[in-house]
């Protein structure tokens, strides 16, 4: 039976009121929730895109200590920026933040744009981040749609379309926008955060805790008993297993390393040890670099999107000049340099091994 629009709106208002009451009682006390300043809110939103809250917290604190405002961020050196971000991964995010900071300082006198469109025009700020900053910092009515929101709303309306399709995502965005407009037109930031918090803590991917959920009376997937099958996702790309060999070559207190090109898609500008990858690697896998593979020092696992690497760290030797692009880097300088995650893992293994 189709409900009259006003009945639907009244029902949405009741659901949102219940959600906001729940949020008021259960919200986690996080530093970025204690401010309306768009700068720290932006920093937290960018960090949380690929990182869990507990893992992001120390990085957030350090980032704001090193770059307390947008002008300091805009004028920071790239090496410092990458060093502070090091460990969070997806380094393009940090570079784009600095580009956006430069634009804000140069074009807007250091003041954040206070419209959704103005935010969206900045480098690295897409619809999700623009909606998050617009609603949380400026109280503007823009729904955020992240993985948590998609899960909650697709269960709430029992959406059975594939959520990797943009038409399905748009349907969910319109639904969450309508919910916010009906129930929290002047508290949109809180509403957005409440939906995300519900997805993060109650409406979990596995075993959602429906009996504790403030939306349980309106949840269509729960009524049908299909909540664990929502959202519907197309089959994921199969994980490809590969091998990776890393050579640690030491001369005195220096290591043989190279800086990744600035236009590299992965970790541009980061320093790495000689490494090779392939389906199966032979004893002479470093021959193309003029390096002889020596003693095995240890192994590690490393994942990049759909590739899973079984890594092996070896002592290596070279005779004569370093291979093209490589140079000797003093161990003492490593703490001040952006180091790739693989090199970090390999050096840790090497340092645990005597005389490596
Ligand atoms: Fe998620 Fe269950 Fe709440 Fe529905 S009732 S929104 S499935 S936690």
Coordinates of C-alpha atoms and ligand atoms in Angstrom, one line a residue:
X1 CA 0.0 0.0 0.0
X2 CA 1.4 3.4 -0.9
X3 CA 1.5 5.9 2.0
X4 CA 0.3 9.5 1.7
X5 CA 3.4 11.8 1.5
X6 CA 2.5 13.5 4.8
X7 CA 2.3 10.1 6.6
X8 CA 5.7 9.2 5.2
X9 CA 7.1 12.6 6.4
X10 CA 5.6 12.2 9.9
X11 CA 7.1 8.7 10.1
X12 CA 10.5 10.0 9.0
X13 CA 10.3 12.7 11.7
X14 CA 9.6 10.1 14.3
X15 CA 12.5 7.9 13.1
X16 CA 15.0 10.8 13.0
X17 CA 13.9 12.0 16.5
X18 CA 14.5 8.5 17.8
X19 CA 17.9 8.4 16.0
X20 CA 19.0 11.8 17.4
X21 CA 17.9 10.8 21.0
X22 CA 20.0 7.6 20.6
X23 CA 23.0 9.7 19.3
X24 CA 22.8 12.1 22.2
X25 CA 23.1 9.2 24.6
X26 CA 25.7 7.1 22.8
X27 CA 28.0 9.4 20.8
X28 CA 31.7 8.7 21.2
X29 CA 33.6 11.6 22.6
X30 CA 36.0 12.4 19.7
X31 CA 38.1 15.5 19.4
X32 CA 36.6 16.6 16.0
X33 CA 33.1 16.5 17.5
X34 CA 34.0 19.2 20.0
X35 CA 34.4 21.9 17.4
X36 CA 32.6 23.7 14.6
X37 CA 35.9 24.9 13.0
X38 CA 35.9 23.5 9.4
X39 CA 39.7 23.0 9.4
X40 CA 39.9 20.2 12.1
X41 CA 36.6 18.8 10.8
X42 CA 38.1 18.6 7.3
X43 CA 41.3 16.9 8.6
X44 CA 39.3 14.3 10.5
X45 CA 37.0 13.6 7.5
X46 CA 39.9 13.1 5.2
X47 CA 41.8 10.8 7.6
X48 CA 38.7 8.7 8.4
X49 CA 38.0 8.0 4.7
X50 CA 40.3 4.9 4.8
X51 CA 41.3 4.6 8.4
X52 CA 39.4 3.4 11.5
X53 CA 38.7 6.0 14.3
X54 CA 41.0 4.5 16.8
X55 CA 43.9 4.2 14.3
X56 CA 43.3 7.8 13.1
X57 CA 43.2 9.5 16.5
X58 CA 47.0 9.8 17.1
X59 CA 47.6 10.9 13.5
X60 CA 44.8 13.6 13.9
X61 CA 46.4 14.9 17.1
X62 CA 49.9 15.0 15.6
X63 CA 48.7 16.6 12.4
X64 CA 47.0 19.5 14.2
X65 CA 50.1 19.9 16.4
X66 CA 52.4 20.2 13.4
X67 CA 49.9 22.1 11.2
X68 CA 47.6 24.0 13.7
X69 CA 45.9 26.1 11.0
X70 CA 45.5 26.2 7.3
X71 CA 48.3 28.7 6.7
X72 CA 50.8 26.5 8.4
X73 CA 49.6 23.5 6.3
X74 CA 49.8 25.5 3.1
X75 CA 53.4 26.5 3.7
X76 CA 54.7 23.2 5.1
X77 CA 57.4 21.3 3.2
X78 CA 56.3 18.3 1.3
X79 CA 58.8 16.1 3.2
X80 CA 57.3 17.2 6.5
X81 CA 53.8 16.7 5.3
X82 CA 54.5 13.2 4.1
X83 CA 56.4 12.4 7.3
X84 CA 53.5 13.4 9.5
X85 CA 51.1 11.4 7.2
X86 CA 53.4 8.4 7.0
X87 CA 51.7 5.3 8.2
X88 CA 48.2 6.4 7.2
X89 CA 48.6 5.4 3.6
X90 CA 46.8 6.8 0.5
X91 CA 49.3 9.7 0.4
X92 CA 47.5 11.5 -2.3
X93 CA 45.0 12.6 0.3
X94 CA 47.8 14.6 2.2
X95 CA 49.1 16.2 -1.0
X96 CA 45.6 17.2 -2.1
X97 CA 44.9 18.6 1.4
X98 CA 47.9 20.8 1.0
X99 CA 46.9 21.9 -2.5
X100 CA 43.4 22.8 -1.1
X101 CA 45.1 24.7 1.8
X102 CA 47.1 26.7 -0.8
X103 CA 44.0 27.6 -2.8
X104 CA 42.1 28.7 0.4
X105 CA 45.1 30.9 1.5
X106 CA 45.7 32.3 -2.0
X107 CA 42.1 32.9 -3.1
X108 CA 40.1 33.2 0.1
X109 CA 42.5 34.8 2.5
X110 CA 42.8 31.6 4.6
X111 CA 39.0 31.4 5.2
X112 CA 37.2 28.1 4.4
X113 CA 34.4 28.4 1.8
X114 CA 31.1 28.1 3.7
X115 CA 29.0 26.6 0.8
X116 CA 28.7 23.1 -0.4
X117 CA 29.7 24.2 -4.0
X118 CA 32.6 26.2 -2.7
X119 CA 33.9 23.2 -0.8
X120 CA 33.4 20.9 -3.7
X121 CA 35.5 23.1 -5.9
X122 CA 38.6 22.4 -3.7
X123 CA 41.2 19.8 -4.7
X124 CA 40.6 16.4 -2.9
X125 CA 37.1 17.4 -1.7
X126 CA 34.4 15.2 -3.2
X127 CA 30.6 15.1 -2.5
X128 CA 31.1 13.2 0.7
X129 CA 33.6 15.5 2.3
X130 CA 31.9 18.6 1.0
X131 CA 28.6 17.4 2.6
X132 CA 30.3 16.5 5.8
X133 CA 32.0 19.9 6.3
X134 CA 29.0 21.8 5.0
X135 CA 26.6 20.1 7.5
X136 CA 28.9 19.7 10.5
X137 CA 30.7 23.1 10.4
X138 CA 28.1 25.3 8.8
X139 CA 24.8 23.5 9.5
X140 CA 23.9 23.2 5.8
X141 CA 21.3 20.5 4.7
X142 CA 23.5 18.1 2.8
X143 CA 23.4 14.4 3.4
X144 CA 26.7 12.5 3.6
X145 CA 26.9 9.1 2.0
X146 CA 29.7 6.8 3.1
X147 CA 29.9 3.0 3.6
X148 CA 28.2 3.2 7.0
X149 CA 25.3 5.4 5.7
X150 CA 24.9 3.1 2.7
X151 CA 24.6 0.1 4.9
X152 CA 22.1 1.7 7.4
X153 CA 19.8 3.2 4.7
X154 CA 19.9 0.2 2.4
X155 CA 18.7 -1.9 5.3
X156 CA 16.2 0.7 6.4
X157 CA 14.5 0.7 3.0
X158 CA 15.4 -2.9 2.2
X159 CA 17.2 -1.8 -1.0
X160 CA 18.0 -4.8 -3.1
X161 CA 19.8 -3.0 -6.0
X162 CA 23.6 -3.3 -6.3
X163 CA 25.1 -0.5 -4.3
X164 CA 28.2 -0.3 -6.5
X165 CA 25.9 1.1 -9.2
X166 CA 25.5 4.9 -9.1
X167 CA 21.7 4.8 -9.7
X168 CA 21.4 2.7 -6.5
X169 CA 23.7 5.0 -4.6
X170 CA 21.7 8.1 -5.8
X171 CA 18.5 6.4 -4.6
X172 CA 20.0 6.0 -1.1
X173 CA 21.4 9.5 -1.1
X174 CA 17.9 10.9 -1.9
X175 CA 16.4 8.8 0.8
X176 CA 18.8 9.9 3.5
X177 CA 18.5 13.5 2.3
X178 CA 14.7 13.3 2.7
X179 CA 15.0 11.8 6.1
X180 CA 17.3 14.6 7.3
X181 CA 15.1 17.3 5.8
X182 CA 12.0 15.8 7.4
X183 CA 13.5 15.2 10.9
X184 CA 16.5 17.5 11.4
X185 CA 16.4 20.4 9.0
X186 CA 18.4 22.6 11.5
X187 CA 20.5 19.8 12.9
X188 CA 21.8 18.2 9.7
X189 CA 25.4 17.9 10.9
X190 CA 24.2 15.9 13.9
X191 CA 21.8 13.9 11.8
X192 CA 24.6 12.9 9.4
X193 CA 27.0 12.0 12.3
X194 CA 24.2 10.0 14.0
X195 CA 23.6 7.8 10.9
X196 CA 27.4 7.2 10.5
X197 CA 27.7 6.4 14.2
X198 CA 24.8 4.0 14.0
X199 CA 26.5 2.2 11.1
X200 CA 29.8 2.2 12.9
X201 CA 28.6 0.9 16.2
X202 CA 25.2 -0.8 15.9
X203 CA 24.2 -1.5 12.3
X204 CA 27.4 -3.5 11.7
X205 CA 28.2 -5.4 8.5
X206 CA 27.8 -8.7 10.4
X207 CA 25.4 -9.4 13.3
X208 CA 23.8 -5.9 13.4
X209 CA 22.5 -5.3 16.9
X210 CA 18.9 -4.6 15.9
X211 CA 17.4 -4.8 19.4
X212 CA 19.5 -1.8 20.4
X213 CA 18.7 0.2 17.2
X214 CA 16.7 3.4 17.3
X215 CA 15.5 2.7 13.8
X216 CA 14.3 -0.9 14.4
X217 CA 10.5 -0.1 14.1
X218 CA 11.0 1.4 10.6
X219 CA 13.6 -1.0 9.3
X220 CA 12.2 -2.9 6.3
X221 CA 15.2 -5.3 6.0
X222 CA 14.8 -6.3 9.6
X223 CA 11.1 -7.0 9.1
X224 CA 12.0 -9.3 6.2
X225 CA 14.9 -10.9 8.2
X226 CA 17.3 -10.0 5.3
X227 CA 19.4 -7.3 7.1
X228 CA 22.6 -9.3 6.7
X229 CA 22.1 -9.6 3.0
X230 CA 21.9 -5.8 2.6
X231 CA 23.6 -3.9 1.1
X232 CA 23.8 -6.0 -2.1
X233 CA 27.2 -5.7 -3.6
X234 CA 28.5 -7.1 -6.9
X235 CA 31.2 -9.7 -6.5
X236 CA 34.5 -8.3 -5.5
X237 CA 37.5 -8.5 -7.7
X238 CA 39.5 -11.7 -6.9
X239 CA 42.6 -11.2 -4.8
X240 CA 45.8 -11.8 -6.8
X241 CA 48.7 -13.4 -4.9
X242 CA 52.2 -12.2 -5.9
X243 CA 55.7 -12.4 -4.6
X244 CA 57.9 -9.5 -3.7
X245 CA 61.6 -9.5 -2.9
X246 CA 63.3 -6.5 -1.2
X247 CA 67.0 -6.1 -0.9
X248 CA 68.6 -4.4 2.1
X249 CA 72.1 -3.3 1.0
X250 CA 74.1 -1.5 3.6
X251 CA 77.4 0.3 3.2
X252 CA 78.7 1.6 6.6
X253 CA 75.7 3.4 8.1
X254 CA 74.0 4.0 4.7
X255 CA 71.4 2.1 2.7
X256 CA 70.9 1.9 -1.0
X257 CA 67.5 3.5 -1.8
X258 CA 65.7 5.5 -4.5
X259 CA 63.0 8.1 -4.4
X260 CA 59.8 7.1 -6.2
X261 CA 59.0 9.5 -9.1
X262 CA 56.7 12.5 -8.3
X263 CA 54.2 11.3 -10.9
X264 CA 54.0 7.7 -9.6
X265 CA 50.4 6.6 -8.8
X266 CA 51.5 4.9 -5.6
X267 CA 53.4 6.7 -2.9
X268 CA 54.9 9.4 -5.1
X269 CA 58.1 11.0 -3.6
X270 CA 58.5 8.2 -1.1
X271 CA 61.9 6.4 -0.6
X272 CA 62.2 2.7 -1.1
X273 CA 64.7 -0.1 -1.1
X274 CA 65.4 -2.1 -4.2
X275 CA 62.4 -4.3 -4.8
X276 CA 61.0 -6.6 -7.4
X277 CA 57.6 -8.3 -7.8
X278 CA 56.2 -11.2 -9.9
X279 CA 54.2 -14.4 -9.8
X280 CA 57.3 -16.4 -8.9
X281 CA 60.8 -14.9 -8.2
X282 CA 64.0 -16.7 -8.9
X283 CA 67.4 -16.4 -7.1
X284 CA 68.6 -13.9 -9.6
X285 CA 65.5 -11.7 -9.4
X286 CA 67.6 -8.5 -8.7
X287 CA 70.0 -9.2 -11.6
X288 CA 68.3 -6.4 -13.7
X289 CA 69.5 -3.9 -11.0
X290 CA 73.0 -5.4 -10.8
X291 CA 72.3 -6.7 -7.3
X292 CA 73.2 -10.1 -5.9
X293 CA 70.7 -11.7 -3.6
X294 CA 72.2 -12.8 -0.3
X295 CA 70.9 -14.2 3.0
X296 CA 67.1 -14.4 3.6
X297 CA 66.3 -12.1 6.6
X298 CA 62.6 -12.5 7.0
X299 CA 59.1 -12.3 5.5
X300 CA 56.1 -10.0 5.6
X301 CA 52.7 -9.6 4.0
X302 CA 51.6 -6.5 2.0
X303 CA 48.3 -5.7 0.3
X304 CA 47.6 -3.1 -2.4
X305 CA 44.0 -3.0 -3.5
X306 CA 43.4 -6.4 -5.0
X307 CA 47.0 -7.6 -4.9
X308 CA 48.4 -9.5 -2.0
X309 CA 52.1 -9.8 -1.8
X310 CA 54.2 -12.4 0.0
X311 CA 57.3 -10.4 0.8
X312 CA 60.8 -11.7 1.4
X313 CA 63.6 -9.5 2.7
X314 CA 67.2 -10.4 1.6
X315 CA 70.6 -9.0 2.3
X316 CA 72.0 -7.8 -1.0
X317 CA 75.3 -6.8 -2.5
X318 CA 76.4 -4.6 -5.4
X319 CA 79.7 -4.0 -6.9
X320 CA 80.6 -0.6 -8.3
X321 CA 78.2 2.3 -8.7
X322 CA 74.5 2.2 -7.5
X323 CA 72.0 1.2 -10.2
X324 CA 70.3 4.1 -12.1
X325 CA 68.0 6.2 -9.8
X326 CA 69.5 4.8 -6.6
X327 CA 71.8 6.4 -4.1
X328 CA 73.2 5.9 -0.6
X329 CA 71.0 7.3 2.2
X330 CA 72.4 7.8 5.7
X331 CA 70.5 5.8 8.3
X332 CA 70.3 8.9 10.5
X333 CA 68.3 10.7 7.8
X334 CA 65.6 8.0 7.5
X335 CA 63.5 9.4 10.4
X336 CA 63.1 12.7 8.6
X337 CA 62.2 11.2 5.2
X338 CA 59.0 9.8 3.8
X339 CA 59.6 6.0 3.6
X340 CA 57.4 3.6 1.7
X341 CA 55.4 1.1 3.8
X342 CA 57.3 -1.8 2.2
X343 CA 60.7 -0.3 2.9
X344 CA 59.6 0.4 6.5
X345 CA 58.6 -3.3 7.0
X346 CA 61.8 -4.5 5.3
X347 CA 64.1 -2.2 7.4
X348 CA 62.3 -3.3 10.6
X349 CA 63.1 -6.9 9.7
X350 CA 66.6 -6.1 8.8
X351 CA 67.3 -4.2 12.0
X352 CA 66.1 -7.1 14.0
X353 CA 68.6 -9.3 12.3
X354 CA 72.2 -9.0 13.5
X355 CA 74.6 -7.2 11.1
X356 CA 71.9 -6.5 8.5
Ligands
LIG1 FE1 20.5 -1.9 11.0 FE2 19.1 -3.6 12.5 FE3 18.8 -1.0 12.8 FE4 17.9 -2.1 10.6 S1 17.2 -2.5 12.7 S2 19.0 -0.2 10.7 S3 19.4 -3.7 10.3 S4 20.7 -2.2 13.2

